[in-house]
Short mmCIF file of C-alpha atoms (C1' of nucleotides) in Angstrom, two decimals:
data_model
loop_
_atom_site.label_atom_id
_atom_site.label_comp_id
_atom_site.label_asym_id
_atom_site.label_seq_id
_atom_site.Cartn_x
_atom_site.Cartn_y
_atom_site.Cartn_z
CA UNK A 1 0.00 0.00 0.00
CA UNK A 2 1.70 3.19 -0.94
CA UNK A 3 1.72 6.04 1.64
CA UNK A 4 2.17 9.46 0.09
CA UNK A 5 3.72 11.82 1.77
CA UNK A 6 2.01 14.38 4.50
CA UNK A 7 4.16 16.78 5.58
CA UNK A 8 3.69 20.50 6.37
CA UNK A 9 3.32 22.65 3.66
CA UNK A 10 7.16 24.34 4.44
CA UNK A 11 8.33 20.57 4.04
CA UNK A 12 6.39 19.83 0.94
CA UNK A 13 7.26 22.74 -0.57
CA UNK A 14 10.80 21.94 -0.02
CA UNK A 15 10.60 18.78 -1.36
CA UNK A 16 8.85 19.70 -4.12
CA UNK A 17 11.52 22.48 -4.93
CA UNK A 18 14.68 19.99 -4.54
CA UNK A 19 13.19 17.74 -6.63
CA UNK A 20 12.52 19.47 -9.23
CA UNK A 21 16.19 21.42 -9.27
CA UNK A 22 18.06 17.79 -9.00
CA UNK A 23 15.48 16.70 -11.86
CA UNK A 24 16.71 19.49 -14.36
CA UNK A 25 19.97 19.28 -13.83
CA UNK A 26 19.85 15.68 -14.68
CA UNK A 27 17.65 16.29 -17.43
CA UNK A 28 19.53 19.34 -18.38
CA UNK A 29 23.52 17.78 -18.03
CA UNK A 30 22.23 14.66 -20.14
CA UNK A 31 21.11 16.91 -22.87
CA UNK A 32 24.07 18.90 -23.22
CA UNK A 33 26.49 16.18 -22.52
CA UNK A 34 24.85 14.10 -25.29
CA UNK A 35 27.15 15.08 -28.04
CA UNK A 36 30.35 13.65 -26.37
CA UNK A 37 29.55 10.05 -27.03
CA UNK A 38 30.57 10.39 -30.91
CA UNK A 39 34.25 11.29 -29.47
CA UNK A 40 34.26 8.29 -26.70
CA UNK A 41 34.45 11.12 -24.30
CA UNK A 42 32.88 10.80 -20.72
CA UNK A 43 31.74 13.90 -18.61
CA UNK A 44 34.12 14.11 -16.40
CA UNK A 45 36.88 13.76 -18.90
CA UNK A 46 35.34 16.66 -20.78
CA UNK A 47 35.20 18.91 -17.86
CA UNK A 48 38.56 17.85 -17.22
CA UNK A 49 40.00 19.16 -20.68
CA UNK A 50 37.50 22.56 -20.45
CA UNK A 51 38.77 23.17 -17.24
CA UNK A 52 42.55 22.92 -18.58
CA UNK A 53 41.49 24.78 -21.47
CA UNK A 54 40.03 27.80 -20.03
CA UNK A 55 42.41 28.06 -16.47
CA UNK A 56 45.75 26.65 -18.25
CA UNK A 57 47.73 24.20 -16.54
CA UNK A 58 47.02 23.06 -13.50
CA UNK A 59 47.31 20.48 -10.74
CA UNK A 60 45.52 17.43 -10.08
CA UNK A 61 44.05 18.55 -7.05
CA UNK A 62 43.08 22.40 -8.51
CA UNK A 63 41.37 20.37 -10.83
CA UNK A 64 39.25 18.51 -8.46
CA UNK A 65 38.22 21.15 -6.54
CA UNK A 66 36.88 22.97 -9.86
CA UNK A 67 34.93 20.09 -10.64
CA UNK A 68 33.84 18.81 -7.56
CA UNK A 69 35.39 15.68 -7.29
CA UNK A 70 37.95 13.30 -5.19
CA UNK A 71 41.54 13.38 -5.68
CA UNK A 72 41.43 9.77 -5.88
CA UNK A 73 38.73 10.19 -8.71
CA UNK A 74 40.82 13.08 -10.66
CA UNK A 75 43.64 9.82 -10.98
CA UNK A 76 41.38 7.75 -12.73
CA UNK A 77 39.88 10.16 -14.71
CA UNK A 78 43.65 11.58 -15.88
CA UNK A 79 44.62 8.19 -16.34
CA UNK A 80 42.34 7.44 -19.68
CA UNK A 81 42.89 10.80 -20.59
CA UNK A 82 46.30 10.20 -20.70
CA UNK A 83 46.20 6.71 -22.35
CA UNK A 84 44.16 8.20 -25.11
CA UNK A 85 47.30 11.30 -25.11
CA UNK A 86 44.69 14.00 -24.43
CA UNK A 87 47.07 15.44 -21.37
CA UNK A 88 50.14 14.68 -20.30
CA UNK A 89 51.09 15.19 -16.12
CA UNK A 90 54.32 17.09 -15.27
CA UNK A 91 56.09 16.30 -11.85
CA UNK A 92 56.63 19.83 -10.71
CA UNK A 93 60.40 20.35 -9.69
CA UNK A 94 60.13 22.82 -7.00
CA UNK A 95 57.55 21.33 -4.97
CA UNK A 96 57.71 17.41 -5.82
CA UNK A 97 53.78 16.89 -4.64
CA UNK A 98 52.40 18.48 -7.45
CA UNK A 99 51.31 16.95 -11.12
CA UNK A 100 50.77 19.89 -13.33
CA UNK A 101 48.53 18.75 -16.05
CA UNK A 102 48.96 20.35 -19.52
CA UNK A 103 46.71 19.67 -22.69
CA UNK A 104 48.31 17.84 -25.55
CA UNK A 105 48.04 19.14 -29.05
CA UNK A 106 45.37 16.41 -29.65
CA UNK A 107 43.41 17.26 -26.44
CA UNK A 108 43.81 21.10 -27.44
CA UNK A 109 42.33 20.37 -30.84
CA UNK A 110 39.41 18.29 -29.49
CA UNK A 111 38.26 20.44 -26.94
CA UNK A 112 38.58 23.23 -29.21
CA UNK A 113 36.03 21.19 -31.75
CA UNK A 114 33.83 20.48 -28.51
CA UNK A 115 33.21 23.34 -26.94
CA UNK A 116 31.80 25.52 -29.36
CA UNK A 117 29.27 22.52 -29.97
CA UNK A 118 28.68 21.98 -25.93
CA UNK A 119 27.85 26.11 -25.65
CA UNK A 120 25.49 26.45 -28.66
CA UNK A 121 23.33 22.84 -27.22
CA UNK A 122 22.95 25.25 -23.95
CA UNK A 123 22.49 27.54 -25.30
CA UNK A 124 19.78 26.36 -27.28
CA UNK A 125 18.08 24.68 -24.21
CA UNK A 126 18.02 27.27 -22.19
CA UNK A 127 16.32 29.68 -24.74
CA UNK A 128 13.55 28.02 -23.32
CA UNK A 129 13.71 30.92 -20.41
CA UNK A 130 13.62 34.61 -21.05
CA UNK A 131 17.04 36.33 -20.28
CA UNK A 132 15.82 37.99 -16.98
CA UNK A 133 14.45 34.35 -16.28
CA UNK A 134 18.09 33.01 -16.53
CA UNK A 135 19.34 35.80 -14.68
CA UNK A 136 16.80 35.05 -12.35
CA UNK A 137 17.39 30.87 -12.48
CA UNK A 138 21.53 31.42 -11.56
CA UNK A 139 20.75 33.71 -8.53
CA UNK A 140 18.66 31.27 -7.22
CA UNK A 141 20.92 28.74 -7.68
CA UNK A 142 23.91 30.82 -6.61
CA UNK A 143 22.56 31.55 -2.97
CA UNK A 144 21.18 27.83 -2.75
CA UNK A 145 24.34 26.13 -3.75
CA UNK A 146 26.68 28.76 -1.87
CA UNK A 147 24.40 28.86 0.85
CA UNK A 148 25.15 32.38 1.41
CA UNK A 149 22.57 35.37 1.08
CA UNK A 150 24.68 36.44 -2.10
CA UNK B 1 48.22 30.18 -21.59
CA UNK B 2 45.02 30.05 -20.15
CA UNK B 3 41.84 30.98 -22.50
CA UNK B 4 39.04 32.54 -21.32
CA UNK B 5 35.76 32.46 -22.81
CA UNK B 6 34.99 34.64 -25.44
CA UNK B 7 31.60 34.27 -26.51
CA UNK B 8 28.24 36.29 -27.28
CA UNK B 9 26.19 37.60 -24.24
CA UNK B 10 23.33 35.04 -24.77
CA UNK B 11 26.30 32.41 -24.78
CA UNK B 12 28.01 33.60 -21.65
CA UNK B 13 24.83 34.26 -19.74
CA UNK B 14 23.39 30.71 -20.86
CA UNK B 15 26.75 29.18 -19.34
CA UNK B 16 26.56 31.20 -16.13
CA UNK B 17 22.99 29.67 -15.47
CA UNK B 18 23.91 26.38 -17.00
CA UNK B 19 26.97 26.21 -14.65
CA UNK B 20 24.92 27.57 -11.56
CA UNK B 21 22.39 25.35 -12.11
CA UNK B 22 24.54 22.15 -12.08
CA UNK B 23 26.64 23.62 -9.29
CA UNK B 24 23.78 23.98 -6.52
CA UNK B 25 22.38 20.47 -7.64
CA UNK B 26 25.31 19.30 -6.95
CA UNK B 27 25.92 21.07 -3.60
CA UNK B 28 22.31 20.74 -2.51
CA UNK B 29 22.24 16.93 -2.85
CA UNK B 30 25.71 16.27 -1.15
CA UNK B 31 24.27 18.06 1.63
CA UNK B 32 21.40 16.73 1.89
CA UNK B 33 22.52 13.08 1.51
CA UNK B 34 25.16 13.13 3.93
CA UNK B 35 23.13 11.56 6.71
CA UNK B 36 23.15 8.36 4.35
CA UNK B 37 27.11 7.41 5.31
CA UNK B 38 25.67 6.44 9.15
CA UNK B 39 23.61 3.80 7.60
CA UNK B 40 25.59 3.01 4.91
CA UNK B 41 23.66 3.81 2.34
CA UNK B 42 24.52 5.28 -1.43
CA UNK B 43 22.21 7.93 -2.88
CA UNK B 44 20.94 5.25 -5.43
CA UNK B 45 19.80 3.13 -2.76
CA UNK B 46 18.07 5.36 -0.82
CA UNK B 47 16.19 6.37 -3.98
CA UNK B 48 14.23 3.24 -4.63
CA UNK B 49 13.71 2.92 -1.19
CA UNK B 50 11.77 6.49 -1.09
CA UNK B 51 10.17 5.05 -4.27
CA UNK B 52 8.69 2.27 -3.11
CA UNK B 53 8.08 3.35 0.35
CA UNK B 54 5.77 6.25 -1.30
CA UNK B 55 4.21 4.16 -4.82
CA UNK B 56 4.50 1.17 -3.10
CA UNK B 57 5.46 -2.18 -4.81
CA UNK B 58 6.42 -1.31 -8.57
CA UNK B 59 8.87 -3.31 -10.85
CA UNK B 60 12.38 -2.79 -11.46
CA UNK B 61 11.89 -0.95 -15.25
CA UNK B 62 9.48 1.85 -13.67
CA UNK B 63 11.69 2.08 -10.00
CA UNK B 64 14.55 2.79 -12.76
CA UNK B 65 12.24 5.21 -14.77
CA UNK B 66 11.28 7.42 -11.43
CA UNK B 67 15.02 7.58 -10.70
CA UNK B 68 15.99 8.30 -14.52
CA UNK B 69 18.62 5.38 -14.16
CA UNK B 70 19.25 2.74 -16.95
CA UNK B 71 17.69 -1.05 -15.59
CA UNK B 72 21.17 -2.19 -16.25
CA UNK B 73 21.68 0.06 -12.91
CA UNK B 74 19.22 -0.82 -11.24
CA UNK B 75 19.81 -4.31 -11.12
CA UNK B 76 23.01 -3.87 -9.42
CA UNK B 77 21.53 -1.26 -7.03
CA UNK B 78 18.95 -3.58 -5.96
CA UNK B 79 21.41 -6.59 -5.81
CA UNK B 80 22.73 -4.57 -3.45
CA UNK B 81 19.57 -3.94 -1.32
CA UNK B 82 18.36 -7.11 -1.38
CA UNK B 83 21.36 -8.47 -0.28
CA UNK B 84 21.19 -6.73 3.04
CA UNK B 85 17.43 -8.10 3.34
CA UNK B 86 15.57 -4.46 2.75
CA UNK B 87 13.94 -5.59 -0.71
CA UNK B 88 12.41 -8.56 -2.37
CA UNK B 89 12.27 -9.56 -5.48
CA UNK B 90 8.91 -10.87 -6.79
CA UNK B 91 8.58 -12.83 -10.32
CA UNK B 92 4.79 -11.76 -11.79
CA UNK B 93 2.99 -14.54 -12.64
CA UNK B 94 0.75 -13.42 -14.75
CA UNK B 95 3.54 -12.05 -16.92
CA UNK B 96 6.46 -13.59 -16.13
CA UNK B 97 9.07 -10.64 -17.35
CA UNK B 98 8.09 -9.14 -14.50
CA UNK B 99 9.39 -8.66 -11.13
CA UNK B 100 7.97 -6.56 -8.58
CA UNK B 101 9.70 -5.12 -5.73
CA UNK B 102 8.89 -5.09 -2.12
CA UNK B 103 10.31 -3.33 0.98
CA UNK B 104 11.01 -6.02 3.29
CA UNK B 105 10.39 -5.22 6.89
CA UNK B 106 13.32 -4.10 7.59
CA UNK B 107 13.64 -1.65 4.62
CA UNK B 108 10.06 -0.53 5.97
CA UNK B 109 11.58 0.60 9.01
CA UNK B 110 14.87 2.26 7.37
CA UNK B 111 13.03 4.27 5.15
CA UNK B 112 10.91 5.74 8.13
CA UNK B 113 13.18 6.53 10.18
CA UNK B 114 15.55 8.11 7.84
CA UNK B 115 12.89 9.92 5.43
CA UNK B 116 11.88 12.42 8.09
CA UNK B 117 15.94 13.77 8.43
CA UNK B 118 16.06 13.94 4.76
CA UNK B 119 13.41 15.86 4.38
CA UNK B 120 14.52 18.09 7.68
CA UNK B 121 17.95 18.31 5.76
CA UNK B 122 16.33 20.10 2.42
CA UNK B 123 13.64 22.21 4.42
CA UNK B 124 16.68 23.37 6.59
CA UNK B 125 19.14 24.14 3.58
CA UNK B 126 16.03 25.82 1.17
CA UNK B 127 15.31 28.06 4.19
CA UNK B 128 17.78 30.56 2.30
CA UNK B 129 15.13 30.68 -0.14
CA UNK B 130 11.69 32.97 0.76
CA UNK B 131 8.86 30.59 0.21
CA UNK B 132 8.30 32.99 -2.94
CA UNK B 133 11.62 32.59 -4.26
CA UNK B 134 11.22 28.46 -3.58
CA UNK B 135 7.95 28.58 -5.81
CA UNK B 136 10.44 30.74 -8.49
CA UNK B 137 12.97 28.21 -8.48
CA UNK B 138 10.45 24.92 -8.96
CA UNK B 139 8.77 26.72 -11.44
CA UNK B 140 11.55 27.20 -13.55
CA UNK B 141 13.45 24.11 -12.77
CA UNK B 142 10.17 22.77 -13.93
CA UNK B 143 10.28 24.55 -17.65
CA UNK B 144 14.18 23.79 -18.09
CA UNK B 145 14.12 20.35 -17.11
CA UNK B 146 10.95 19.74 -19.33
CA UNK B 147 11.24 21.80 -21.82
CA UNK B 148 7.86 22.78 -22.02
CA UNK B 149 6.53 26.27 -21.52
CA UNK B 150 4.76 24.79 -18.72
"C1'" DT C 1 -0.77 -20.29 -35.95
"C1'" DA C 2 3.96 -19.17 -37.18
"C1'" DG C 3 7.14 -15.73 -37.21
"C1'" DT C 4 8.53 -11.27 -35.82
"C1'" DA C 5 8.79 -7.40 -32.87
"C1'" DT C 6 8.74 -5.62 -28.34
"C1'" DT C 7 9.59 -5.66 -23.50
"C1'" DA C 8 11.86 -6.88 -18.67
"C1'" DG C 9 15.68 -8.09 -16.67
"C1'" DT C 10 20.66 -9.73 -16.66
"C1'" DT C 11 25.51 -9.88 -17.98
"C1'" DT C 12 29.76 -7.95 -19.60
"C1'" DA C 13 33.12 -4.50 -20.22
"C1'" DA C 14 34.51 -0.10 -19.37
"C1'" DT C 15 34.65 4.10 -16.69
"C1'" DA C 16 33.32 6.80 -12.59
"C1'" DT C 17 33.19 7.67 -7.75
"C1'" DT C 18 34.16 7.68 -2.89
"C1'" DT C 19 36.40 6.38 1.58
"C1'" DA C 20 40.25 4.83 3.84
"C1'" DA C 21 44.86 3.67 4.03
"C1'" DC C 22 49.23 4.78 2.31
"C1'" DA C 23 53.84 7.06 0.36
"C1'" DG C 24 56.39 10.85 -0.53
"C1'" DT C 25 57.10 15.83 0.09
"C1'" DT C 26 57.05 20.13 2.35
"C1'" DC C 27 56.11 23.15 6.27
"C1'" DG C 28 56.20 24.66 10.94
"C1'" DA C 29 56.95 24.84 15.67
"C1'" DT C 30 59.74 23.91 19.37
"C1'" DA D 1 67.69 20.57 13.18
"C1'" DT D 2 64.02 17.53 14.12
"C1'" DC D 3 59.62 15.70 14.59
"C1'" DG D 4 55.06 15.93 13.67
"C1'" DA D 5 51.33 18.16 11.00
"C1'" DA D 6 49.56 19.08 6.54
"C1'" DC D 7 49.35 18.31 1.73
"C1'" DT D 8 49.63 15.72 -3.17
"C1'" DG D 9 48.86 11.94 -5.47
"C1'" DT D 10 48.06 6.75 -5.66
"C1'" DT D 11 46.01 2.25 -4.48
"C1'" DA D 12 42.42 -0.89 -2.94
"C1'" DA D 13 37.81 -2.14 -2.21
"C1'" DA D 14 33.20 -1.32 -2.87
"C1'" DT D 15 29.32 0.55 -5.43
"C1'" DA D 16 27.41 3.11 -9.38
"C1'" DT D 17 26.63 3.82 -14.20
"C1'" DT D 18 25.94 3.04 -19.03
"C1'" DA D 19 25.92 0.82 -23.77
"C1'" DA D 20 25.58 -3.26 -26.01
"C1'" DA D 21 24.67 -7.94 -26.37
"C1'" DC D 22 21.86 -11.35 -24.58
"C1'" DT D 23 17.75 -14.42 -22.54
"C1'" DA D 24 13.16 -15.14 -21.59
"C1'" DA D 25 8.48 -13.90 -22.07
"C1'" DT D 26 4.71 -11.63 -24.27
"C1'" DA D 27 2.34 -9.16 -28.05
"C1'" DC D 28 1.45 -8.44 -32.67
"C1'" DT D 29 0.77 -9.49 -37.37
"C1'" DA D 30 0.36 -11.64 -41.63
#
DNA sequence: TAGTATTAGTTTAATATTTAACAGTTCGAT
DNA sequence: ATCGAACTGTTAAATATTAAACTAATACTA
């Protein structure tokens, strides 16, 4: 017997709201990641290379952080980048702890062919809202994810 | 050298929101699935078990449907449940492709005593949000991740 | 009714992801 | 100067995730 939920309305309102922001964001990252199958790329190894692209070399764990993930993930994910010779790691000779990552020619080219593709399929999704809608969408989101009034 | 973006102002304002958008997801549900780790379990898991505990028994292909997961997945995710006793398995007989899932007892009482903290955990973290700006946020959460005008 | 198409679930292979434990490196305080 | 704290990256173990190929069961269609 299924028992729907009764909360207050504060909770089911909140509810209601989470969903529905972890629901497009799925929706939404599937979308726009779509593309990256033709090139046998994964997510993560994309926002690995647009990450190196757009900040320049980097670290493994500077990486991470922009992306949100483990240390211990960034290895793996560097690893097939670097068997398929997309980036190549540099032992750093000042301070021996650090990798700096640096973009190959080939990764260069590919994200260079990729990006311009991954903008325009947001672009195109999110024409859906009016600008002052997405201004509005990204402040919301800004003070939710920061968790700070602005 | 690092590259920044140079796009349009639709483009950049598109990836602002896009990258917002993904960002606070991201945060948000970290957050708010952080009580999982004292009872061991992964956000998948606790997803069918809030499925079934509020549409009650369903089969795998729609439990994978309401959590917009492959069925590949969720046979390993419920492996993994039903290995610790909290759901059955159930072969239809009527059609035999079929299986429908159960909460066992014990996956009963998990999911009731942890689905009141989870919702706690959103309600506490979208009180940064005015009721008002909560509605906002669903509403266009709710035309992005659609992508219907309604 | 036979043959085909569709559907549910599983398996396999590959990658992702995290936590915890670990190695090597640097920093800092006494 | 040394010893311990802090940091970078890796490994191991466990689970998640998907695409593609597959099995079994049902539905459809000629």
């Amino acid at each position: 017997m299924p028992t729907s939920f009764k909360g207050t309305k504060v909770e089911q309102e909140a509810l209601n709201t989470f969903v529905k922001l972890l629901r497009a964001a799925d929706t939404l990252s599937a979308l726009t990641h779509r593309h990256l199958a033709a090139k046998k790329l994964t997510v993560s190894q994309f926002g690995v290379l647009e990450t190196l692209h757009h900040l320049g070399p980097l670290c493994q764990a500077e990486v991470a952080k922009k992306n949100l993930k483990s240390t211990a993930n960034m290895t793996t994910v560097i690893d097939n980048l670097e068997k398929r010779g997309l980036v190549e790691r540099h032992r750093n000779d000042t301070d021996r702890r650090y990798i700096t990552l640096h973009l190959t020619t080939a990764g260069k080219n590919l994200i260079e062919e990729l990006f311009p593709i991954h903008v325009q399929g947001i672009v195109d999704r999110l024409d859906i809202l009016t600008p002052q809608e997405q201004q509005q969408l990204g402040q919301l989101c800004k003070k939710l994810g920061t968790g700070q009034q602005n």
